[in-house]
């Protein structure tokens, strides 16, 4: 588990990260991974993050060294306790409202698979509390910049704008435009926003309150999780109705690729890997394929190409297309392992296929972190046939563990995979296979192309080696984030220091300089303030619904 081992310096930029997920406490997808690993990576670039999360049971149970730092007697109608503590080495603020968060089920869906009916309040309260911290309600700590993730935190920027109080700038990170947090107009007063926020340049989106829209419209800077997705979302095809807004904000929009935690993803130390092997040791991983085939009842045939997929089973991921072509693949002696959960219909189609092709298909239709790791250490190729993919982490996991990604030419998949076309093979730079469009025949052809290359052992080994050498770390990407955040705070950029250093030298640290107004879009926080988070509890006045 990554912990925050670097000594804090008074010059560190203080970042408040507002998120609805954080691995390993709560995760439905890559957002949870990024919300956990980016802060650790940012520590090496002079950015110190405190993450604020809803008090789901898993979060409350994991919180250690907790201190009650604030009580909001009426936070949009709820008595709300703000805890500060640590969990899995992360510094957290936790918004504790038992009526909203203390329940069985996922962060967004109830046990019946439907959205929680009070999601608008669950994430409004999270955002409202984060906005209060940004405005300085804690005497002990204020952030220099706020980073908000996805629709669940989109309202932070709105609260800060309509309160008209001094507040730090907001960077909104777009992980997925498909989830927009749209609610009826009537929720506006309930979530404590004034009537005049319901406009085209406020939170209104086609007659509804749009939480994502609010973030995109109001945050000072927008960041998407890959450069290609930053381009794609400005088009009608991928902008999900928000392309016009995004085009109008293109000067404030950056695309920064995600990285992964190299300590979590180390096949030599990963407990999920049955036969540990060094990154890049292609021969060393072979035993993992054999034992995986045995473990899951597939014929132990090293010549049979074994494909795998770890994914949410939704239309975004193109898994319905995979199910459609699966019988053709099985006729070609291809094996497939599926680890995923999602749409009932898609899960049912895999169940049916497994009954018909038990010697070719093995399905684990659930969320299974161990198998999600093991699979990439064992399979020959990992499939990512997405219709759209803002970044994608699963292809990064595959590359790192020596499984060749076969992926759709969309979003972050394009930015991380070098297609094995003849020229790239000749040059020795290919690390995977890309196909387009995301349709059954194109996917089938890509897999068959892969099968041909799989038979050419030296070509395939080169793809695997290139993949494992590909930089999937956070190093350069976190530096990019840090530069942007420093710029937003009106600071000079900090030079990165090595991951093995205990602390940076003072000479490595950029000293604050007089801010240029070009860098900030919202009012600047006062410079002199205490830096050590978390001492003592404070009580609040009322944060009631707007009348
Ligand atoms: P998304 O966030 O769109 O779901 P990503 O590829 O960015 O896609 O991240 C998905 C993350 O969730 C990865 O860490 C992946 O390994 C993990 N994951 C997805 N489905 C499962 C599953 N059924 N079991 C274990 N891990 C899963
Ligand atoms: C989203 C996207 C995925 C991305 C992840 C983390 O869930 O679908 O592509 O990798 O967020 O940013």
PDB file of N, CA and C in Angstrom, residues 133-211:
ATOM      1  N   UNK A 133     -14.811  24.145   3.404  1.00  0.00           N
ATOM      2  CA  UNK A 133     -13.384  24.016   3.757  1.00  0.00           C
ATOM      3  C   UNK A 133     -12.562  24.951   2.876  1.00  0.00           C
ATOM      4  N   UNK A 134     -12.909  24.990   1.592  1.00  0.00           N
ATOM      5  CA  UNK A 134     -12.173  25.857   0.661  1.00  0.00           C
ATOM      6  C   UNK A 134     -12.294  27.325   1.078  1.00  0.00           C
ATOM      7  N   UNK A 135     -13.439  27.658   1.637  1.00  0.00           N
ATOM      8  CA  UNK A 135     -13.650  29.055   2.062  1.00  0.00           C
ATOM      9  C   UNK A 135     -13.016  29.353   3.417  1.00  0.00           C
ATOM     10  N   UNK A 136     -12.491  28.320   4.060  1.00  0.00           N
ATOM     11  CA  UNK A 136     -11.748  28.572   5.291  1.00  0.00           C
ATOM     12  C   UNK A 136     -12.528  28.312   6.562  1.00  0.00           C
ATOM     13  N   UNK A 137     -13.507  27.402   6.522  1.00  0.00           N
ATOM     14  CA  UNK A 137     -14.276  27.172   7.752  1.00  0.00           C
ATOM     15  C   UNK A 137     -13.437  26.485   8.835  1.00  0.00           C
ATOM     16  N   UNK A 138     -12.369  25.781   8.430  1.00  0.00           N
ATOM     17  CA  UNK A 138     -11.501  25.172   9.439  1.00  0.00           C
ATOM     18  C   UNK A 138     -10.412  26.176   9.769  1.00  0.00           C
ATOM     19  N   UNK A 139     -10.275  26.523  11.020  1.00  0.00           N
ATOM     20  CA  UNK A 139      -9.241  27.510  11.350  1.00  0.00           C
ATOM     21  C   UNK A 139      -7.841  26.985  11.071  1.00  0.00           C
ATOM     22  N   UNK A 140      -7.714  25.672  11.012  1.00  0.00           N
ATOM     23  CA  UNK A 140      -6.380  25.077  10.941  1.00  0.00           C
ATOM     24  C   UNK A 140      -5.867  24.836   9.527  1.00  0.00           C
ATOM     25  N   UNK A 141      -6.721  24.792   8.547  1.00  0.00           N
ATOM     26  CA  UNK A 141      -6.240  24.426   7.198  1.00  0.00           C
ATOM     27  C   UNK A 141      -7.169  24.969   6.121  1.00  0.00           C
ATOM     28  N   UNK A 142      -6.540  25.458   5.085  1.00  0.00           N
ATOM     29  CA  UNK A 142      -7.277  25.833   3.872  1.00  0.00           C
ATOM     30  C   UNK A 142      -6.477  25.387   2.664  1.00  0.00           C
ATOM     31  N   UNK A 143      -7.128  24.909   1.641  1.00  0.00           N
ATOM     32  CA  UNK A 143      -6.376  24.526   0.446  1.00  0.00           C
ATOM     33  C   UNK A 143      -5.980  25.744  -0.389  1.00  0.00           C
ATOM     34  N   UNK A 144      -4.897  25.577  -1.172  1.00  0.00           N
ATOM     35  CA  UNK A 144      -4.523  26.592  -2.163  1.00  0.00           C
ATOM     36  C   UNK A 144      -5.323  26.399  -3.447  1.00  0.00           C
ATOM     37  N   UNK A 145      -5.636  25.128  -3.724  1.00  0.00           N
ATOM     38  CA  UNK A 145      -6.401  24.780  -4.930  1.00  0.00           C
ATOM     39  C   UNK A 145      -7.331  23.633  -4.547  1.00  0.00           C
ATOM     40  N   UNK A 146      -8.485  23.587  -5.197  1.00  0.00           N
ATOM     41  CA  UNK A 146      -9.412  22.467  -4.999  1.00  0.00           C
ATOM     42  C   UNK A 146      -9.470  21.672  -6.294  1.00  0.00           C
ATOM     43  N   UNK A 147      -9.393  20.349  -6.172  1.00  0.00           N
ATOM     44  CA  UNK A 147      -9.533  19.491  -7.356  1.00  0.00           C
ATOM     45  C   UNK A 147     -10.813  18.687  -7.192  1.00  0.00           C
ATOM     46  N   UNK A 148     -11.698  18.784  -8.158  1.00  0.00           N
ATOM     47  CA  UNK A 148     -12.978  18.085  -8.056  1.00  0.00           C
ATOM     48  C   UNK A 148     -13.041  17.007  -9.135  1.00  0.00           C
ATOM     49  N   UNK A 149     -13.602  15.860  -8.778  1.00  0.00           N
ATOM     50  CA  UNK A 149     -13.611  14.727  -9.707  1.00  0.00           C
ATOM     51  C   UNK A 149     -15.045  14.376 -10.124  1.00  0.00           C
ATOM     52  N   UNK A 150     -15.291  14.410 -11.410  1.00  0.00           N
ATOM     53  CA  UNK A 150     -16.545  13.932 -11.999  1.00  0.00           C
ATOM     54  C   UNK A 150     -17.780  14.667 -11.448  1.00  0.00           C
ATOM     55  N   UNK A 151     -18.958  14.214 -11.888  1.00  0.00           N
ATOM     56  CA  UNK A 151     -20.180  14.963 -11.568  1.00  0.00           C
ATOM     57  C   UNK A 151     -20.432  15.054 -10.072  1.00  0.00           C
ATOM     58  N   UNK A 152     -19.973  14.048  -9.340  1.00  0.00           N
ATOM     59  CA  UNK A 152     -20.282  13.999  -7.912  1.00  0.00           C
ATOM     60  C   UNK A 152     -19.696  15.197  -7.162  1.00  0.00           C
ATOM     61  N   UNK A 153     -18.656  15.799  -7.730  1.00  0.00           N
ATOM     62  CA  UNK A 153     -18.039  16.952  -7.058  1.00  0.00           C
ATOM     63  C   UNK A 153     -18.215  18.231  -7.881  1.00  0.00           C
ATOM     64  N   UNK A 154     -19.035  18.151  -8.905  1.00  0.00           N
ATOM     65  CA  UNK A 154     -19.177  19.295  -9.823  1.00  0.00           C
ATOM     66  C   UNK A 154     -19.750  20.544  -9.166  1.00  0.00           C
ATOM     67  N   UNK A 155     -20.543  20.348  -8.080  1.00  0.00           N
ATOM     68  CA  UNK A 155     -21.193  21.513  -7.466  1.00  0.00           C
ATOM     69  C   UNK A 155     -20.237  22.381  -6.645  1.00  0.00           C
ATOM     70  N   UNK A 156     -19.049  21.862  -6.336  1.00  0.00           N
ATOM     71  CA  UNK A 156     -18.130  22.654  -5.504  1.00  0.00           C
ATOM     72  C   UNK A 156     -17.912  24.026  -6.149  1.00  0.00           C
ATOM     73  N   UNK A 157     -17.610  24.009  -7.439  1.00  0.00           N
ATOM     74  CA  UNK A 157     -17.331  25.277  -8.141  1.00  0.00           C
ATOM     75  C   UNK A 157     -18.552  26.196  -8.084  1.00  0.00           C
ATOM     76  N   UNK A 158     -19.751  25.604  -8.167  1.00  0.00           N
ATOM     77  CA  UNK A 158     -20.975  26.422  -8.137  1.00  0.00           C
ATOM     78  C   UNK A 158     -21.154  27.080  -6.771  1.00  0.00           C
ATOM     79  N   UNK A 159     -20.974  26.302  -5.703  1.00  0.00           N
ATOM     80  CA  UNK A 159     -21.115  26.907  -4.371  1.00  0.00           C
ATOM     81  C   UNK A 159     -20.133  28.058  -4.209  1.00  0.00           C
ATOM     82  N   UNK A 160     -18.902  27.829  -4.668  1.00  0.00           N
ATOM     83  CA  UNK A 160     -17.885  28.871  -4.484  1.00  0.00           C
ATOM     84  C   UNK A 160     -18.240  30.115  -5.297  1.00  0.00           C
ATOM     85  N   UNK A 161     -18.778  29.915  -6.481  1.00  0.00           N
ATOM     86  CA  UNK A 161     -19.129  31.091  -7.280  1.00  0.00           C
ATOM     87  C   UNK A 161     -20.290  31.876  -6.645  1.00  0.00           C
ATOM     88  N   UNK A 162     -21.360  31.161  -6.255  1.00  0.00           N
ATOM     89  CA  UNK A 162     -22.570  31.880  -5.835  1.00  0.00           C
ATOM     90  C   UNK A 162     -22.488  32.383  -4.397  1.00  0.00           C
ATOM     91  N   UNK A 163     -21.551  31.846  -3.611  1.00  0.00           N
ATOM     92  CA  UNK A 163     -21.349  32.399  -2.264  1.00  0.00           C
ATOM     93  C   UNK A 163     -20.654  33.751  -2.320  1.00  0.00           C
ATOM     94  N   UNK A 164     -19.898  33.954  -3.390  1.00  0.00           N
ATOM     95  CA  UNK A 164     -19.152  35.201  -3.560  1.00  0.00           C
ATOM     96  C   UNK A 164     -18.244  35.529  -2.375  1.00  0.00           C
ATOM     97  N   UNK A 165     -17.632  34.500  -1.836  1.00  0.00           N
ATOM     98  CA  UNK A 165     -16.638  34.691  -0.766  1.00  0.00           C
ATOM     99  C   UNK A 165     -15.259  34.388  -1.357  1.00  0.00           C
ATOM    100  N   UNK A 166     -14.214  34.886  -0.728  1.00  0.00           N
ATOM    101  CA  UNK A 166     -12.879  34.536  -1.229  1.00  0.00           C
ATOM    102  C   UNK A 166     -12.700  33.016  -1.209  1.00  0.00           C
ATOM    103  N   UNK A 167     -12.152  32.480  -2.276  1.00  0.00           N
ATOM    104  CA  UNK A 167     -12.012  31.025  -2.362  1.00  0.00           C
ATOM    105  C   UNK A 167     -10.873  30.689  -3.311  1.00  0.00           C
ATOM    106  N   UNK A 168     -10.251  29.545  -3.106  1.00  0.00           N
ATOM    107  CA  UNK A 168      -9.169  29.152  -4.014  1.00  0.00           C
ATOM    108  C   UNK A 168      -9.727  28.688  -5.363  1.00  0.00           C
ATOM    109  N   UNK A 169      -8.885  28.623  -6.384  1.00  0.00           N
ATOM    110  CA  UNK A 169      -9.347  28.166  -7.691  1.00  0.00           C
ATOM    111  C   UNK A 169      -9.672  26.665  -7.700  1.00  0.00           C
ATOM    112  N   UNK A 170     -10.508  26.289  -8.660  1.00  0.00           N
ATOM    113  CA  UNK A 170     -10.960  24.897  -8.766  1.00  0.00           C
ATOM    114  C   UNK A 170     -10.510  24.300 -10.098  1.00  0.00           C
ATOM    115  N   UNK A 171      -9.926  23.096 -10.035  1.00  0.00           N
ATOM    116  CA  UNK A 171      -9.632  22.322 -11.248  1.00  0.00           C
ATOM    117  C   UNK A 171     -10.603  21.151 -11.266  1.00  0.00           C
ATOM    118  N   UNK A 172     -11.382  21.049 -12.323  1.00  0.00           N
ATOM    119  CA  UNK A 172     -12.325  19.930 -12.387  1.00  0.00           C
ATOM    120  C   UNK A 172     -11.771  18.837 -13.305  1.00  0.00           C
ATOM    121  N   UNK A 173     -11.685  17.619 -12.779  1.00  0.00           N
ATOM    122  CA  UNK A 173     -11.148  16.509 -13.567  1.00  0.00           C
ATOM    123  C   UNK A 173     -12.306  15.689 -14.135  1.00  0.00           C
ATOM    124  N   UNK A 174     -12.294  15.538 -15.446  1.00  0.00           N
ATOM    125  CA  UNK A 174     -13.356  14.793 -16.143  1.00  0.00           C
ATOM    126  C   UNK A 174     -12.861  13.375 -16.391  1.00  0.00           C
ATOM    127  N   UNK A 175     -13.426  12.425 -15.656  1.00  0.00           N
ATOM    128  CA  UNK A 175     -13.064  11.020 -15.882  1.00  0.00           C
ATOM    129  C   UNK A 175     -14.021  10.388 -16.878  1.00  0.00           C
ATOM    130  N   UNK A 176     -15.244  10.873 -16.915  1.00  0.00           N
ATOM    131  CA  UNK A 176     -16.202  10.234 -17.815  1.00  0.00           C
ATOM    132  C   UNK A 176     -17.393  11.157 -18.050  1.00  0.00           C
ATOM    133  N   UNK A 177     -17.574  11.586 -19.291  1.00  0.00           N
ATOM    134  CA  UNK A 177     -18.667  12.499 -19.618  1.00  0.00           C
ATOM    135  C   UNK A 177     -20.022  11.798 -19.665  1.00  0.00           C
ATOM    136  N   UNK A 178     -19.993  10.457 -19.627  1.00  0.00           N
ATOM    137  CA  UNK A 178     -21.261   9.740 -19.762  1.00  0.00           C
ATOM    138  C   UNK A 178     -22.120   9.858 -18.509  1.00  0.00           C
ATOM    139  N   UNK A 179     -21.495  10.170 -17.402  1.00  0.00           N
ATOM    140  CA  UNK A 179     -22.244  10.294 -16.147  1.00  0.00           C
ATOM    141  C   UNK A 179     -22.312  11.774 -15.797  1.00  0.00           C
ATOM    142  N   UNK A 180     -23.505  12.340 -15.827  1.00  0.00           N
ATOM    143  CA  UNK A 180     -23.582  13.802 -15.767  1.00  0.00           C
ATOM    144  C   UNK A 180     -24.248  14.344 -14.513  1.00  0.00           C
ATOM    145  N   UNK A 181     -24.879  13.493 -13.724  1.00  0.00           N
ATOM    146  CA  UNK A 181     -25.537  13.974 -12.511  1.00  0.00           C
ATOM    147  C   UNK A 181     -26.607  15.003 -12.849  1.00  0.00           C
ATOM    148  N   UNK A 182     -27.651  14.564 -13.566  1.00  0.00           N
ATOM    149  CA  UNK A 182     -28.750  15.462 -13.948  1.00  0.00           C
ATOM    150  C   UNK A 182     -29.934  15.244 -13.022  1.00  0.00           C
ATOM    151  N   UNK A 183     -30.477  16.322 -12.479  1.00  0.00           N
ATOM    152  CA  UNK A 183     -31.592  16.219 -11.536  1.00  0.00           C
ATOM    153  C   UNK A 183     -32.628  17.288 -11.869  1.00  0.00           C
ATOM    154  N   UNK A 184     -33.897  17.053 -11.460  1.00  0.00           N
ATOM    155  CA  UNK A 184     -34.946  18.022 -11.787  1.00  0.00           C
ATOM    156  C   UNK A 184     -34.669  19.396 -11.181  1.00  0.00           C
ATOM    157  N   UNK A 185     -35.206  20.389 -11.843  1.00  0.00           N
ATOM    158  CA  UNK A 185     -35.007  21.776 -11.427  1.00  0.00           C
ATOM    159  C   UNK A 185     -35.355  21.994  -9.952  1.00  0.00           C
ATOM    160  N   UNK A 186     -36.344  21.220  -9.483  1.00  0.00           N
ATOM    161  CA  UNK A 186     -36.848  21.408  -8.119  1.00  0.00           C
ATOM    162  C   UNK A 186     -35.765  21.201  -7.054  1.00  0.00           C
ATOM    163  N   UNK A 187     -34.670  20.481  -7.393  1.00  0.00           N
ATOM    164  CA  UNK A 187     -33.669  20.223  -6.349  1.00  0.00           C
ATOM    165  C   UNK A 187     -32.862  21.484  -6.025  1.00  0.00           C
ATOM    166  N   UNK A 188     -32.957  22.491  -6.869  1.00  0.00           N
ATOM    167  CA  UNK A 188     -32.079  23.660  -6.749  1.00  0.00           C
ATOM    168  C   UNK A 188     -32.072  24.268  -5.350  1.00  0.00           C
ATOM    169  N   UNK A 189     -33.278  24.538  -4.813  1.00  0.00           N
ATOM    170  CA  UNK A 189     -33.296  25.186  -3.500  1.00  0.00           C
ATOM    171  C   UNK A 189     -32.897  24.191  -2.412  1.00  0.00           C
ATOM    172  N   UNK A 190     -33.234  22.923  -2.651  1.00  0.00           N
ATOM    173  CA  UNK A 190     -32.892  21.887  -1.671  1.00  0.00           C
ATOM    174  C   UNK A 190     -31.367  21.764  -1.497  1.00  0.00           C
ATOM    175  N   UNK A 191     -30.625  21.988  -2.592  1.00  0.00           N
ATOM    176  CA  UNK A 191     -29.163  21.843  -2.516  1.00  0.00           C
ATOM    177  C   UNK A 191     -28.494  23.178  -2.212  1.00  0.00           C
ATOM    178  N   UNK A 192     -29.306  24.172  -1.887  1.00  0.00           N
ATOM    179  CA  UNK A 192     -28.751  25.409  -1.366  1.00  0.00           C
ATOM    180  C   UNK A 192     -28.148  26.332  -2.408  1.00  0.00           C
ATOM    181  N   UNK A 193     -28.648  26.236  -3.664  1.00  0.00           N
ATOM    182  CA  UNK A 193     -28.166  27.188  -4.674  1.00  0.00           C
ATOM    183  C   UNK A 193     -29.248  28.224  -4.941  1.00  0.00           C
ATOM    184  N   UNK A 194     -28.879  29.454  -5.240  1.00  0.00           N
ATOM    185  CA  UNK A 194     -29.880  30.485  -5.468  1.00  0.00           C
ATOM    186  C   UNK A 194     -30.554  30.312  -6.832  1.00  0.00           C
ATOM    187  N   UNK A 195     -31.722  30.868  -6.969  1.00  0.00           N
ATOM    188  CA  UNK A 195     -32.480  30.757  -8.227  1.00  0.00           C
ATOM    189  C   UNK A 195     -31.674  31.249  -9.428  1.00  0.00           C
ATOM    190  N   UNK A 196     -30.866  32.295  -9.228  1.00  0.00           N
ATOM    191  CA  UNK A 196     -30.156  32.831 -10.393  1.00  0.00           C
ATOM    192  C   UNK A 196     -28.991  31.939 -10.848  1.00  0.00           C
ATOM    193  N   UNK A 197     -28.765  30.821 -10.111  1.00  0.00           N
ATOM    194  CA  UNK A 197     -27.747  29.862 -10.598  1.00  0.00           C
ATOM    195  C   UNK A 197     -28.303  29.026 -11.752  1.00  0.00           C
ATOM    196  N   UNK A 198     -29.645  29.032 -11.878  1.00  0.00           N
ATOM    197  CA  UNK A 198     -30.282  28.174 -12.885  1.00  0.00           C
ATOM    198  C   UNK A 198     -30.306  28.886 -14.246  1.00  0.00           C
ATOM    199  N   UNK A 199     -29.121  29.086 -14.794  1.00  0.00           N
ATOM    200  CA  UNK A 199     -29.026  29.746 -16.101  1.00  0.00           C
ATOM    201  C   UNK A 199     -28.068  28.953 -16.963  1.00  0.00           C
ATOM    202  N   UNK A 200     -28.055  29.355 -18.243  1.00  0.00           N
ATOM    203  CA  UNK A 200     -27.196  28.742 -19.249  1.00  0.00           C
ATOM    204  C   UNK A 200     -25.723  28.778 -18.817  1.00  0.00           C
ATOM    205  N   UNK A 201     -25.302  29.911 -18.209  1.00  0.00           N
ATOM    206  CA  UNK A 201     -23.888  29.965 -17.790  1.00  0.00           C
ATOM    207  C   UNK A 201     -23.722  29.585 -16.317  1.00  0.00           C
ATOM    208  N   UNK A 202     -24.743  28.932 -15.760  1.00  0.00           N
ATOM    209  CA  UNK A 202     -24.657  28.427 -14.387  1.00  0.00           C
ATOM    210  C   UNK A 202     -24.809  26.921 -14.389  1.00  0.00           C
ATOM    211  N   UNK A 203     -25.788  26.429 -13.624  1.00  0.00           N
ATOM    212  CA  UNK A 203     -25.907  24.973 -13.446  1.00  0.00           C
ATOM    213  C   UNK A 203     -27.011  24.352 -14.302  1.00  0.00           C
ATOM    214  N   UNK A 204     -27.707  25.189 -15.067  1.00  0.00           N
ATOM    215  CA  UNK A 204     -28.826  24.663 -15.852  1.00  0.00           C
ATOM    216  C   UNK A 204     -28.315  23.887 -17.065  1.00  0.00           C
ATOM    217  N   UNK A 205     -28.939  22.741 -17.324  1.00  0.00           N
ATOM    218  CA  UNK A 205     -28.582  21.961 -18.511  1.00  0.00           C
ATOM    219  C   UNK A 205     -29.865  21.342 -19.063  1.00  0.00           C
ATOM    220  N   UNK A 206     -30.312  21.886 -20.199  1.00  0.00           N
ATOM    221  CA  UNK A 206     -31.565  21.426 -20.816  1.00  0.00           C
ATOM    222  C   UNK A 206     -32.702  21.269 -19.796  1.00  0.00           C
ATOM    223  N   UNK A 207     -32.903  22.313 -18.994  1.00  0.00           N
ATOM    224  CA  UNK A 207     -34.036  22.327 -18.072  1.00  0.00           C
ATOM    225  C   UNK A 207     -33.796  21.575 -16.775  1.00  0.00           C
ATOM    226  N   UNK A 208     -32.618  20.992 -16.626  1.00  0.00           N
ATOM    227  CA  UNK A 208     -32.322  20.272 -15.382  1.00  0.00           C
ATOM    228  C   UNK A 208     -31.134  20.924 -14.684  1.00  0.00           C
ATOM    229  N   UNK A 209     -30.900  20.472 -13.459  1.00  0.00           N
ATOM    230  CA  UNK A 209     -29.684  20.896 -12.771  1.00  0.00           C
ATOM    231  C   UNK A 209     -28.605  19.869 -13.124  1.00  0.00           C
ATOM    232  N   UNK A 210     -27.524  20.345 -13.734  1.00  0.00           N
ATOM    233  CA  UNK A 210     -26.443  19.449 -14.165  1.00  0.00           C
ATOM    234  C   UNK A 210     -25.235  19.632 -13.261  1.00  0.00           C
ATOM    235  N   UNK A 211     -24.928  18.572 -12.511  1.00  0.00           N
ATOM    236  CA  UNK A 211     -23.789  18.684 -11.580  1.00  0.00           C
ATOM    237  C   UNK A 211     -22.473  18.703 -12.362  1.00  0.00           C
TER     238      UNK A 211
END
